[in-house]
PDB file of N, CA and C in Angstrom:
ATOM      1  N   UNK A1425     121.983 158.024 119.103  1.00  0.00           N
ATOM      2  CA  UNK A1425     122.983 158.913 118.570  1.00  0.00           C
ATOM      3  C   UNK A1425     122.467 160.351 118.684  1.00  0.00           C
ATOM      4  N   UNK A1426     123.806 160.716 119.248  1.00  0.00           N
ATOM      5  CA  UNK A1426     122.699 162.464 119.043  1.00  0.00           C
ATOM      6  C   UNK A1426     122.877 163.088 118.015  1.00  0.00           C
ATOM      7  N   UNK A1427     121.899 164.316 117.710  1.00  0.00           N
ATOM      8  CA  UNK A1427     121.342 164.914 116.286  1.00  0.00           C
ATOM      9  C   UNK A1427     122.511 166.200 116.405  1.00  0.00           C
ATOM     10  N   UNK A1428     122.492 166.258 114.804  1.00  0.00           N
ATOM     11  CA  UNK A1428     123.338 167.437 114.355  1.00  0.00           C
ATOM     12  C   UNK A1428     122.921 168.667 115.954  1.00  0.00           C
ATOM     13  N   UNK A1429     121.964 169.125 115.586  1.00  0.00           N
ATOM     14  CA  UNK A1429     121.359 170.416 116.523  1.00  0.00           C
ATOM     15  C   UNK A1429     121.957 170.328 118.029  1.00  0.00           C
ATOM     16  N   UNK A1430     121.798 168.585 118.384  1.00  0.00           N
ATOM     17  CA  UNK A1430     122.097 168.649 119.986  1.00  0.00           C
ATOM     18  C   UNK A1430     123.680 169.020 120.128  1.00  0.00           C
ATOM     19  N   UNK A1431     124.263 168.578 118.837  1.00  0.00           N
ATOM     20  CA  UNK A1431     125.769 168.725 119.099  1.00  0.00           C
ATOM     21  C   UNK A1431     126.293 170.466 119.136  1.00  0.00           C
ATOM     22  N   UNK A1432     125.536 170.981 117.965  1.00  0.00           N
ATOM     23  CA  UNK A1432     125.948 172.342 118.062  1.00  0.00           C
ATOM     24  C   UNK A1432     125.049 173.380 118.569  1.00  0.00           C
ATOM     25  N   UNK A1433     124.126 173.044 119.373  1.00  0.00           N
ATOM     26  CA  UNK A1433     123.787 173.112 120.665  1.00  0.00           C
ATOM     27  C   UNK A1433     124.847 173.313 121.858  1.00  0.00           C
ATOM     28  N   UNK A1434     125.412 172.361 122.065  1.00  0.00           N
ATOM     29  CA  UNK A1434     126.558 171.802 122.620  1.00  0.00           C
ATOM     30  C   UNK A1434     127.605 172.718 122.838  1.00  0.00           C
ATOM     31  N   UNK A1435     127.754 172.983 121.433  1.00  0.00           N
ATOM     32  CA  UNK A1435     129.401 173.665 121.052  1.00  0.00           C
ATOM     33  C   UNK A1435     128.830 175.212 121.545  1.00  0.00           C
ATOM     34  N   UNK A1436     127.843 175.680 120.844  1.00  0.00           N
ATOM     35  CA  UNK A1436     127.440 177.588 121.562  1.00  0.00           C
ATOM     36  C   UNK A1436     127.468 177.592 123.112  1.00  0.00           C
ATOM     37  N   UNK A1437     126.902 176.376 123.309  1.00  0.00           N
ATOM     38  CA  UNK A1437     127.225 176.812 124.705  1.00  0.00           C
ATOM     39  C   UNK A1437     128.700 176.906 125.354  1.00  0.00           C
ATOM     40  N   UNK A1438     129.142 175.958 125.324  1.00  0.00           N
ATOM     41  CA  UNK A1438     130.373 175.569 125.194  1.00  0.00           C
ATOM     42  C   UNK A1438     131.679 176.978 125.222  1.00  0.00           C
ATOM     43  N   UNK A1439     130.858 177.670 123.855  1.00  0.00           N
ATOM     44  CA  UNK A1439     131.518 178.914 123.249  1.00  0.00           C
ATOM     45  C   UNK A1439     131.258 180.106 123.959  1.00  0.00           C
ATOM     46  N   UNK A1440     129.802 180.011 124.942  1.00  0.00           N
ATOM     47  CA  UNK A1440     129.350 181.125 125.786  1.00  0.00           C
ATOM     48  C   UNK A1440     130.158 181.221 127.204  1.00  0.00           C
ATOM     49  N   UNK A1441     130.510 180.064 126.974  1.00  0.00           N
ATOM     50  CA  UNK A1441     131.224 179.745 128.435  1.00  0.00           C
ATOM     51  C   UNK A1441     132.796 180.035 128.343  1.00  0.00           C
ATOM     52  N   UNK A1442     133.580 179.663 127.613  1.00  0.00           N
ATOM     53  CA  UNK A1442     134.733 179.759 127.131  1.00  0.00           C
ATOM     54  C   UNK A1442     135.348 180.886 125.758  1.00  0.00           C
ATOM     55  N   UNK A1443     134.597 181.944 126.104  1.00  0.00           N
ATOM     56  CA  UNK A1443     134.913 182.777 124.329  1.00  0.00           C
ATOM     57  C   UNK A1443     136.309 182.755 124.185  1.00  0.00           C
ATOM     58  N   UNK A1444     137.082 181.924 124.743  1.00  0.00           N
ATOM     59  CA  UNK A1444     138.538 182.084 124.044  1.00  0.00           C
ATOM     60  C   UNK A1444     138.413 182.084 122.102  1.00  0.00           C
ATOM     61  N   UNK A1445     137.927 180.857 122.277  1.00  0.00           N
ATOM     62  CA  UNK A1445     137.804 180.815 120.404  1.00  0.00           C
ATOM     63  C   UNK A1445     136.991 182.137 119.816  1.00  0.00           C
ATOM     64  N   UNK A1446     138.163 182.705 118.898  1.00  0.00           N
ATOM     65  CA  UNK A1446     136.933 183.388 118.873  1.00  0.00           C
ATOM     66  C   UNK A1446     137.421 183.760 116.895  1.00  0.00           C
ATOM     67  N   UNK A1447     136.281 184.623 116.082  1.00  0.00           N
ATOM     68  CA  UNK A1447     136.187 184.815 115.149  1.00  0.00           C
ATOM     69  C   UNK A1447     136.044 183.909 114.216  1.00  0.00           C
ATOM     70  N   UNK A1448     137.582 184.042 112.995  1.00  0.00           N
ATOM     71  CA  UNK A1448     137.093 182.922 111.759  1.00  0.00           C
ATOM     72  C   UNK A1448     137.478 181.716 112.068  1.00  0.00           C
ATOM     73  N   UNK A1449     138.163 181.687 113.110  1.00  0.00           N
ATOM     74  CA  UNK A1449     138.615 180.094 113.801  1.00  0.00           C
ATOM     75  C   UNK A1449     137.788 179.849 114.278  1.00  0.00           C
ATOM     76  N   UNK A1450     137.040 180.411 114.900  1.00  0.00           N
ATOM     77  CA  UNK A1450     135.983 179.757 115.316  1.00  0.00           C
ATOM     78  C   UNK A1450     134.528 179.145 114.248  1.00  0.00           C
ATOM     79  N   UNK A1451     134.667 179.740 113.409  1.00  0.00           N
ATOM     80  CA  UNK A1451     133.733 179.359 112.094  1.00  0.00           C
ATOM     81  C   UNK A1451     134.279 178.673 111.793  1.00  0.00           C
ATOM     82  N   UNK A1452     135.699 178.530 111.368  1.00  0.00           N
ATOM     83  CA  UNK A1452     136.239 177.729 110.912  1.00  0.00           C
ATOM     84  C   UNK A1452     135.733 176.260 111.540  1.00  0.00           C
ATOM     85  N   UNK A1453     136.272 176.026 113.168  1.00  0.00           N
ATOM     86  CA  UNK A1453     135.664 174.795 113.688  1.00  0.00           C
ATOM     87  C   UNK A1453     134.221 174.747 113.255  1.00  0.00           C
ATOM     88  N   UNK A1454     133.286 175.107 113.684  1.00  0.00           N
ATOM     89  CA  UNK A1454     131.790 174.834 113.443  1.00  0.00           C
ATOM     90  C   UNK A1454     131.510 174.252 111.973  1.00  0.00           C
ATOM     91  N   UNK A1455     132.236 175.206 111.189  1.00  0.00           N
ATOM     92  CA  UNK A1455     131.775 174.976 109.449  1.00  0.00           C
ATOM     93  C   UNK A1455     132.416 172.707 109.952  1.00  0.00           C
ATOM     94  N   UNK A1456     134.033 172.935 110.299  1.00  0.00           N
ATOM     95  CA  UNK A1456     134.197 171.744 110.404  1.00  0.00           C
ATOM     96  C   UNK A1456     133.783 170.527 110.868  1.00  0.00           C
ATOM     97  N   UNK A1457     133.001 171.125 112.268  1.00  0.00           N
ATOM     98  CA  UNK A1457     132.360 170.142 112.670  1.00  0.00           C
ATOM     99  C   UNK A1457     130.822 169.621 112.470  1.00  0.00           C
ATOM    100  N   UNK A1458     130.402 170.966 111.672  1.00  0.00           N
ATOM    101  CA  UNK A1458     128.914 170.488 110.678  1.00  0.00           C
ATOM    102  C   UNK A1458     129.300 169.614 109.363  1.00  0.00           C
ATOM    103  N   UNK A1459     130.189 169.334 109.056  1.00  0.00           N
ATOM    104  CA  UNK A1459     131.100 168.950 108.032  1.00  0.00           C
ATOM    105  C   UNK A1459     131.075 167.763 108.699  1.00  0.00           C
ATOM    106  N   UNK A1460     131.427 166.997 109.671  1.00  0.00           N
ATOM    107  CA  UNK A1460     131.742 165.873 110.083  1.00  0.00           C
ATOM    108  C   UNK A1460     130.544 164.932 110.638  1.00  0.00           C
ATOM    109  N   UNK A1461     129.474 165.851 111.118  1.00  0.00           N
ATOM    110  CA  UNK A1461     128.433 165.411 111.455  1.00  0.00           C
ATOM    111  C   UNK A1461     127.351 164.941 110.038  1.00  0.00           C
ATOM    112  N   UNK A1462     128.015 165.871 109.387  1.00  0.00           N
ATOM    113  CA  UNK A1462     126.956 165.622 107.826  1.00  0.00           C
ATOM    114  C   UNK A1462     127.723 164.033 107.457  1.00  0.00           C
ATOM    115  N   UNK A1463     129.012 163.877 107.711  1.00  0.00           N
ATOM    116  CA  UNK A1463     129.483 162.535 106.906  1.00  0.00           C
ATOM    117  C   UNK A1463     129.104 161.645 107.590  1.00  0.00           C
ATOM    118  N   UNK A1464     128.994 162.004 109.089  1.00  0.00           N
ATOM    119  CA  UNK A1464     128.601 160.751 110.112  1.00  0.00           C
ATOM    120  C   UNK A1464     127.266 160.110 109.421  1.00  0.00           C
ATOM    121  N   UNK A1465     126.489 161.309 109.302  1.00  0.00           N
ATOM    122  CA  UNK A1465     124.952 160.630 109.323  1.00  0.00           C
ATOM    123  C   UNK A1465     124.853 160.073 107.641  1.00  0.00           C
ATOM    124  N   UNK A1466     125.430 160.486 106.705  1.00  0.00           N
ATOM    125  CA  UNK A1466     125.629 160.209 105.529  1.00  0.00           C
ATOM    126  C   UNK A1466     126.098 158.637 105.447  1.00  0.00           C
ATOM    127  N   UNK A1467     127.359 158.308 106.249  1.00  0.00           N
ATOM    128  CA  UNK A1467     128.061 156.960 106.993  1.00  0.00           C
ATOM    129  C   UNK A1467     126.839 156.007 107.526  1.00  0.00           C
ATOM    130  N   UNK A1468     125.717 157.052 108.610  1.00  0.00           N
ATOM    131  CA  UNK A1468     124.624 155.609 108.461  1.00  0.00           C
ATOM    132  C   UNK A1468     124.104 155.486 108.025  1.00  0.00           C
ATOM    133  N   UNK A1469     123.683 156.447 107.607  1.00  0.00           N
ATOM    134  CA  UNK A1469     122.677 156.003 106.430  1.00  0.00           C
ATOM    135  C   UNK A1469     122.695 154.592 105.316  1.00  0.00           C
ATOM    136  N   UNK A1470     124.040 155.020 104.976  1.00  0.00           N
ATOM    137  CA  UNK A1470     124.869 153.866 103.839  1.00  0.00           C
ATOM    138  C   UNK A1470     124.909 152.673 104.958  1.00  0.00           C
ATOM    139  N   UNK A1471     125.544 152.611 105.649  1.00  0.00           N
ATOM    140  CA  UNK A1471     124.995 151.520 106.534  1.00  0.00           C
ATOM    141  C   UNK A1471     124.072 150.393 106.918  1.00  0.00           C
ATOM    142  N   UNK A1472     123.047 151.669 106.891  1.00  0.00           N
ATOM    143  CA  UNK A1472     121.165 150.784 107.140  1.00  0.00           C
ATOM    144  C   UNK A1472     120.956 150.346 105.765  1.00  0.00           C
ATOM    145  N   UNK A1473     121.414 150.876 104.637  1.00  0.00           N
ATOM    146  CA  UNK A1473     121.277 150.588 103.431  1.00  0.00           C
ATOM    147  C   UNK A1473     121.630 149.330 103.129  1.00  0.00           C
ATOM    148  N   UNK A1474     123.119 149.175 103.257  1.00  0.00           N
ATOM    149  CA  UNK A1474     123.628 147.958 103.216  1.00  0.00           C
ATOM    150  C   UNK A1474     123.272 146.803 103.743  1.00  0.00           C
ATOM    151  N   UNK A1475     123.029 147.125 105.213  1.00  0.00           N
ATOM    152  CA  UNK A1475     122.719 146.239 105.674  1.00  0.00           C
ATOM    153  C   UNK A1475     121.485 145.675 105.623  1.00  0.00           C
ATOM    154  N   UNK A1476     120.142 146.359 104.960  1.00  0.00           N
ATOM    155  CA  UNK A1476     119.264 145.721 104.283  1.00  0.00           C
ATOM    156  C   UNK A1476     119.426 145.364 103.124  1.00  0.00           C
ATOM    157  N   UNK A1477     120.153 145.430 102.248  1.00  0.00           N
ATOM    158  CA  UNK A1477     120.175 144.935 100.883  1.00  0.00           C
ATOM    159  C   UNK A1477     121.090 143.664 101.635  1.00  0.00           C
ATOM    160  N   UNK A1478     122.229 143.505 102.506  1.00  0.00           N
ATOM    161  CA  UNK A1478     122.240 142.148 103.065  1.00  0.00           C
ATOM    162  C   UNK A1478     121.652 141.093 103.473  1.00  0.00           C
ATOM    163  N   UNK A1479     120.281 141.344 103.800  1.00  0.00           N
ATOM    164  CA  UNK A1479     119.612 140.872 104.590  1.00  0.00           C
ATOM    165  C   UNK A1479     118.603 140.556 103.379  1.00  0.00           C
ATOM    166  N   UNK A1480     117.960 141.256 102.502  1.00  0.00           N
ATOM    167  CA  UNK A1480     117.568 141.131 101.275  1.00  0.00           C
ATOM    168  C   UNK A1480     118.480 139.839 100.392  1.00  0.00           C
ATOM    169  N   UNK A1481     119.369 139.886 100.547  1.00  0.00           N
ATOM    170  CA  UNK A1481     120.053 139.368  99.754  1.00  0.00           C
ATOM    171  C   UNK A1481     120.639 137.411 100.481  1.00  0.00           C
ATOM    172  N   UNK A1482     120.494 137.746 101.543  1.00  0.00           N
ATOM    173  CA  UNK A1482     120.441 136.901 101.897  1.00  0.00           C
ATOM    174  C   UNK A1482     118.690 135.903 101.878  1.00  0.00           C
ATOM    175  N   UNK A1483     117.994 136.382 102.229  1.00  0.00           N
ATOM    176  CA  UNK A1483     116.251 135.662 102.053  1.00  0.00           C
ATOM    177  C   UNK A1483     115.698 135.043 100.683  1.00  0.00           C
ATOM    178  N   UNK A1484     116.584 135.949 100.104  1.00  0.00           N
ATOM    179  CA  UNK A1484     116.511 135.420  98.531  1.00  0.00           C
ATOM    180  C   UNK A1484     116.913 134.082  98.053  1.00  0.00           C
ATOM    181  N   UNK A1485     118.220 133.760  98.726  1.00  0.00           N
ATOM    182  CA  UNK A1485     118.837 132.763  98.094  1.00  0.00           C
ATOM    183  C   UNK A1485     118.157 131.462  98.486  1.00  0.00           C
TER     184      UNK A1485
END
């Protein structure tokens, strides 16, 4: 999976190449899409979680 950085990495360039977007819309996206990347990794986290307390939970019985 790639990391927060590689993605908005990604997007400046992206933005160097294309300055159509430009100003608080353009913050606007970024704020949004650091926003989405924070829930992603938040999402696996809870994930790996679960799925060891599954796996926990299963050895037990």
């Amino acid at each position: 999976m790639r990391t927060k950085d590689q993605i908005l990495n990604d997007i400046s360039e992206f933005q160097a190449k294309y300055p159509v977007w430009g100003g608080i819309q353009s913050l606007h996206d970024q704020l949004t899409i650091e926003l989405l990347i924070d829930i992603r990794d938040i999402l696996c986290h809870l994930y790996q979680a679960l799925t060891s307390v599954e796996k926990m939970a299963r050895h037990s019985r």
